Amino acid sequence: MTRPSWAPDGIDLDRPSASRVYDYFVGGMHNFEIDRQLAQQIEAFTPNVAETMRANRDLLRRCVRFLVDAGISQFLDIGSGIPTVGNVHEVAQGRDPSARVVYVDIDPVAVAHSRAILGADPDTAVIQADISDPKAILADPEVAKLIDFDQPVAVLLLGVLHFVSAEADPLGCVAGLRDAVAPGSFLAITHATSDGQPAEVLEAQKLSGRTSTEIVLRSKAEITEYFDGWSLVEPGLVHLPLWRPDNPDDIGAHPEQSGAYGGVARKH
């Protein structure tokens, strides 16, 4: 197939990418036929999967607004994916023009396109790095240029930790990030779960093994461990639509069908 201008050389166009599958589900335009085919197979098992992905993006926007209103002006968004409308810097700078954002993703397609979108914005940057190596993220010069770790910072891990295997020690990775930030900082997490999910959802999860980033479903108790020592803000760790909805009508009759939990915690 013809390689589009936004896809850098070296990207395998014949293997689906988790970030491009996600981009497809949230209505983005930066995905290939191989990604759409896998997305459609997943959707055949779980017809509400696109709604789940959009619920995650909606929570991101609500979360960023909450954090800016709480006094946060610097954001480290790890696992940021391919930019779509309503990204962190758009929402944050719309409320606080001085807000600074560093996007972090392991996918070179996501990183390359992010750089094209961000252009010359001096208050944003994007780096290619892996959540499983938090020391490399924290030591990156682009991060050091924009993020002052002596001041409160929001660490966003929205929809990324379920791509980290047990062997990669996700608890240790998150602990390294928690330890690096100042008191008054916030940690936001959304994570896919097996809790209460029907058999077809669990079967669809197996399809993720065809990408380079298999999804690992975890329980509410397991996800809660990521916030160890921090105070969860209301309403705690809940299904995505239940986290500070803009309107009660947005929750729907079955918020558990989002198949994921979301929560925000503060460091004392």
Short mmCIF file of C-alpha atoms in Angstrom, two decimals:
data_model
loop_
_atom_site.label_atom_id
_atom_site.label_comp_id
_atom_site.label_asym_id
_atom_site.label_seq_id
_atom_site.Cartn_x
_atom_site.Cartn_y
_atom_site.Cartn_z
CA MET A 1 0.00 0.00 0.00
CA THR A 2 1.04 3.61 -0.47
CA ARG A 3 2.69 5.00 2.67
CA PRO A 4 0.90 8.21 3.77
CA SER A 5 3.00 11.28 4.51
CA TRP A 6 2.29 11.09 8.27
CA ALA A 7 3.66 7.53 8.58
CA PRO A 8 7.45 7.53 9.00
CA ASP A 9 9.67 5.02 7.22
CA GLY A 10 10.20 1.80 9.10
CA ILE A 11 6.58 1.43 10.22
CA ASP A 12 5.18 -2.03 9.43
CA LEU A 13 2.00 -1.36 7.48
CA ASP A 14 1.12 -5.07 7.42
CA ARG A 15 0.70 -5.47 11.19
CA PRO A 16 -2.02 -3.73 13.19
CA SER A 17 -1.01 -1.13 15.76
CA ALA A 18 -2.86 -0.74 19.05
CA SER A 19 -2.65 3.05 18.85
CA ARG A 20 -4.04 3.09 15.31
CA VAL A 21 -6.86 0.71 16.27
CA TYR A 22 -7.68 3.11 19.11
CA ASP A 23 -7.50 6.03 16.69
CA TYR A 24 -10.04 4.28 14.47
CA PHE A 25 -12.42 3.65 17.36
CA VAL A 26 -12.42 7.31 18.47
CA GLY A 27 -13.06 8.54 14.92
CA GLY A 28 -9.51 9.46 13.96
CA MET A 29 -8.06 9.38 10.47
CA HIS A 30 -4.60 7.96 11.16
CA ASN A 31 -5.10 4.24 10.72
CA PHE A 32 -4.66 1.64 7.99
CA GLU A 33 -6.90 -1.05 6.56
CA ILE A 34 -5.10 -3.70 8.63
CA ASP A 35 -6.01 -1.73 11.78
CA ARG A 36 -9.62 -1.31 10.71
CA GLN A 37 -9.93 -5.02 10.01
CA LEU A 38 -8.76 -5.91 13.51
CA ALA A 39 -11.00 -3.21 15.02
CA GLN A 40 -13.99 -4.66 13.19
CA GLN A 41 -13.17 -8.15 14.46
CA ILE A 42 -12.99 -6.83 18.03
CA GLU A 43 -16.24 -4.92 17.50
CA ALA A 44 -17.94 -8.10 16.31
CA PHE A 45 -17.34 -9.57 19.77
CA THR A 46 -17.98 -6.33 21.67
CA PRO A 47 -20.34 -3.98 19.84
CA ASN A 48 -19.89 -1.25 22.48
CA VAL A 49 -16.09 -1.10 22.17
CA ALA A 50 -16.09 2.19 20.23
CA GLU A 51 -18.34 3.68 22.89
CA THR A 52 -15.86 2.50 25.53
CA MET A 53 -12.97 4.17 23.72
CA ARG A 54 -14.93 7.42 23.44
CA ALA A 55 -15.81 7.18 27.15
CA ASN A 56 -12.09 7.09 27.88
CA ARG A 57 -11.48 10.20 25.78
CA ASP A 58 -14.41 11.96 27.42
CA LEU A 59 -13.01 11.18 30.85
CA LEU A 60 -9.63 12.56 29.77
CA ARG A 61 -11.20 15.91 28.97
CA ARG A 62 -13.17 16.03 32.24
CA CYS A 63 -10.07 15.02 34.13
CA VAL A 64 -7.89 17.75 32.59
CA ARG A 65 -10.50 20.40 33.33
CA PHE A 66 -10.67 19.20 36.94
CA LEU A 67 -6.88 19.27 37.28
CA VAL A 68 -6.50 22.77 35.86
CA ASP A 69 -9.22 23.98 38.22
CA ALA A 70 -7.25 22.30 41.05
CA GLY A 71 -4.24 24.46 40.19
CA ILE A 72 -2.25 22.11 37.97
CA SER A 73 -0.46 23.77 35.05
CA GLN A 74 1.93 21.00 33.93
CA PHE A 75 0.99 17.61 32.56
CA LEU A 76 2.90 14.44 31.72
CA ASP A 77 0.64 12.38 29.46
CA ILE A 78 2.10 8.88 29.10
CA GLY A 79 0.59 6.63 26.47
CA SER A 80 -0.89 9.64 24.71
CA GLY A 81 -1.49 7.90 21.37
CA ILE A 82 -2.29 9.61 18.09
CA PRO A 83 -3.71 13.10 18.64
CA THR A 84 -7.43 13.59 18.14
CA VAL A 85 -9.62 16.61 18.79
CA GLY A 86 -9.72 17.55 22.45
CA ASN A 87 -6.23 16.54 23.48
CA VAL A 88 -4.66 17.46 26.80
CA HIS A 89 -2.95 20.66 25.66
CA GLU A 90 -6.08 21.91 23.90
CA VAL A 91 -8.25 21.40 26.96
CA ALA A 92 -5.65 22.60 29.48
CA GLN A 93 -4.55 25.69 27.55
CA GLY A 94 -8.17 26.55 26.87
CA ARG A 95 -8.54 26.96 30.64
CA ASP A 96 -4.99 28.10 31.46
CA PRO A 97 -2.97 29.45 28.51
CA SER A 98 0.26 28.90 30.47
CA ALA A 99 -0.29 25.14 30.82
CA ARG A 100 2.61 22.93 29.69
CA VAL A 101 2.20 19.39 28.36
CA VAL A 102 4.62 16.62 27.47
CA TYR A 103 3.17 13.71 25.50
CA VAL A 104 4.87 10.32 25.77
CA ASP A 105 4.21 7.30 23.58
CA ILE A 106 6.09 4.20 22.50
CA ASP A 107 4.50 4.05 19.04
CA PRO A 108 6.64 5.88 16.44
CA VAL A 109 3.53 6.58 14.32
CA ALA A 110 1.84 8.29 17.27
CA VAL A 111 5.00 10.24 18.07
CA ALA A 112 5.68 11.34 14.51
CA HIS A 113 2.16 12.57 13.97
CA SER A 114 2.06 14.25 17.37
CA ARG A 115 5.14 16.25 16.45
CA ALA A 116 3.51 17.35 13.22
CA ILE A 117 0.37 18.44 15.08
CA LEU A 118 2.20 20.26 17.86
CA GLY A 119 4.46 22.15 15.49
CA ALA A 120 6.22 25.08 17.14
CA ASP A 121 4.07 25.29 20.30
CA PRO A 122 6.72 26.11 22.94
CA ASP A 123 4.58 24.78 25.80
CA THR A 124 4.16 21.26 24.40
CA ALA A 125 6.52 18.46 23.46
CA VAL A 126 6.34 14.80 22.51
CA ILE A 127 8.87 12.07 23.20
CA GLN A 128 9.09 8.43 22.24
CA ALA A 129 9.50 6.36 25.39
CA ASP A 130 8.08 3.34 27.16
CA ILE A 131 6.01 3.46 30.35
CA SER A 132 8.00 0.40 31.47
CA ASP A 133 11.11 2.63 31.70
CA PRO A 134 10.00 5.57 33.86
CA LYS A 135 13.60 6.63 34.57
CA ALA A 136 14.15 7.28 30.86
CA ILE A 137 10.98 9.36 30.70
CA LEU A 138 11.92 11.44 33.72
CA ALA A 139 15.46 12.00 32.44
CA ASP A 140 14.48 13.06 28.94
CA PRO A 141 15.64 16.63 28.15
CA GLU A 142 12.27 17.56 26.62
CA VAL A 143 10.60 16.59 29.89
CA ALA A 144 13.15 18.52 31.92
CA LYS A 145 12.62 21.59 29.75
CA LEU A 146 8.88 21.79 30.35
CA ILE A 147 8.19 20.00 33.63
CA ASP A 148 9.38 21.35 36.99
CA PHE A 149 9.26 18.37 39.33
CA ASP A 150 9.66 20.65 42.34
CA GLN A 151 6.12 21.86 41.60
CA PRO A 152 2.90 19.82 41.41
CA VAL A 153 2.40 17.95 38.15
CA ALA A 154 -0.38 15.77 36.77
CA VAL A 155 0.75 12.34 35.58
CA LEU A 156 -1.82 10.92 33.16
CA LEU A 157 -1.85 7.17 32.55
CA LEU A 158 -5.10 6.93 30.66
CA GLY A 159 -5.59 3.66 28.85
CA VAL A 160 -1.92 2.65 28.93
CA LEU A 161 -1.28 0.41 31.94
CA HIS A 162 -3.40 -2.42 30.54
CA PHE A 163 -0.75 -2.68 27.81
CA VAL A 164 1.95 -3.37 30.42
CA SER A 165 2.51 -7.04 31.19
CA ALA A 166 3.06 -8.36 34.68
CA GLU A 167 6.64 -9.18 33.69
CA ALA A 168 7.28 -5.47 33.04
CA ASP A 169 6.29 -4.65 36.65
CA PRO A 170 3.56 -2.03 36.14
CA LEU A 171 3.31 -1.39 39.89
CA GLY A 172 7.00 -0.59 40.03
CA CYS A 173 6.75 1.66 36.98
CA VAL A 174 3.93 3.69 38.52
CA ALA A 175 5.73 3.83 41.88
CA GLY A 176 8.75 5.36 40.15
CA LEU A 177 6.55 8.10 38.71
CA ARG A 178 4.76 8.69 42.02
CA ASP A 179 8.06 9.06 43.86
CA ALA A 180 9.38 11.61 41.32
CA VAL A 181 6.66 14.22 41.71
CA ALA A 182 6.11 16.86 44.37
CA PRO A 183 3.36 16.89 47.02
CA GLY A 184 0.18 18.32 45.56
CA SER A 185 0.66 16.33 42.35
CA PHE A 186 -2.08 14.18 40.86
CA LEU A 187 -2.12 10.73 39.23
CA ALA A 188 -4.92 9.86 36.80
CA ILE A 189 -5.46 6.30 35.59
CA THR A 190 -7.95 4.51 33.39
CA HIS A 191 -7.58 0.76 32.98
CA ALA A 192 -9.53 -2.02 31.27
CA THR A 193 -11.00 -4.60 33.62
CA SER A 194 -12.29 -8.13 33.63
CA ASP A 195 -14.72 -7.32 36.46
CA GLY A 196 -18.27 -8.14 35.47
CA GLN A 197 -17.42 -8.54 31.81
CA PRO A 198 -19.23 -11.16 29.70
CA ALA A 199 -17.38 -13.99 28.03
CA GLU A 200 -17.42 -12.28 24.62
CA VAL A 201 -15.48 -9.31 26.00
CA LEU A 202 -12.84 -11.59 27.45
CA GLU A 203 -12.66 -13.40 24.11
CA ALA A 204 -12.21 -10.11 22.26
CA GLN A 205 -9.34 -9.25 24.57
CA LYS A 206 -7.43 -12.23 23.16
CA LEU A 207 -7.47 -10.57 19.73
CA SER A 208 -5.24 -7.84 21.11
CA GLY A 209 -2.48 -10.43 21.14
CA ARG A 210 -2.21 -9.93 17.40
CA THR A 211 -0.86 -6.43 17.98
CA SER A 212 2.50 -5.66 19.53
CA THR A 213 0.72 -4.54 22.72
CA GLU A 214 -1.58 -7.16 24.19
CA ILE A 215 -4.23 -5.94 26.62
CA VAL A 216 -4.04 -7.22 30.21
CA LEU A 217 -7.35 -6.96 32.04
CA ARG A 218 -7.07 -6.30 35.78
CA SER A 219 -9.49 -6.17 38.71
CA LYS A 220 -10.53 -3.08 40.62
CA ALA A 221 -8.39 -4.22 43.56
CA GLU A 222 -5.34 -4.58 41.31
CA ILE A 223 -5.88 -1.16 39.72
CA THR A 224 -6.35 0.48 43.12
CA GLU A 225 -2.81 -0.61 44.04
CA TYR A 226 -1.40 1.88 41.51
CA PHE A 227 -2.56 4.73 43.78
CA ASP A 228 -0.77 3.34 46.85
CA GLY A 229 -0.15 6.04 49.47
CA TRP A 230 -2.14 8.70 47.59
CA SER A 231 -5.69 9.92 48.29
CA LEU A 232 -8.31 9.18 45.67
CA VAL A 233 -10.50 12.18 44.94
CA GLU A 234 -14.24 11.72 44.79
CA PRO A 235 -15.86 9.60 43.46
CA GLY A 236 -12.88 7.23 43.76
CA LEU A 237 -12.09 4.47 41.27
CA VAL A 238 -15.26 3.96 39.25
CA HIS A 239 -16.46 2.91 35.82
CA LEU A 240 -15.56 5.58 33.27
CA PRO A 241 -18.95 7.29 32.84
CA LEU A 242 -19.30 7.63 36.63
CA TRP A 243 -16.20 9.80 37.07
CA ARG A 244 -17.50 13.37 37.49
CA PRO A 245 -19.90 13.34 34.51
CA ASP A 246 -20.78 16.71 33.01
CA ASN A 247 -24.43 15.66 33.03
CA PRO A 248 -26.13 12.78 34.88
CA ASP A 249 -27.71 11.78 31.58
CA ASP A 250 -24.22 10.97 30.26
CA ILE A 251 -23.89 8.01 32.62
CA GLY A 252 -26.33 5.71 30.86
CA ALA A 253 -28.15 2.70 32.26
CA HIS A 254 -25.12 0.41 32.40
CA PRO A 255 -21.88 2.30 33.15
CA GLU A 256 -20.18 -1.03 33.86
CA GLN A 257 -20.36 -1.77 30.13
CA SER A 258 -17.51 0.66 29.65
CA GLY A 259 -15.32 -2.25 30.72
CA ALA A 260 -12.83 0.03 32.44
CA TYR A 261 -12.23 1.93 35.66
CA GLY A 262 -11.00 5.47 36.06
CA GLY A 263 -9.73 7.44 39.00
CA VAL A 264 -7.60 10.40 40.11
CA ALA A 265 -5.51 10.60 43.27
CA ARG A 266 -3.52 13.36 44.99
CA LYS A 267 -0.12 13.17 46.69
CA HIS A 268 0.09 14.71 50.16
#
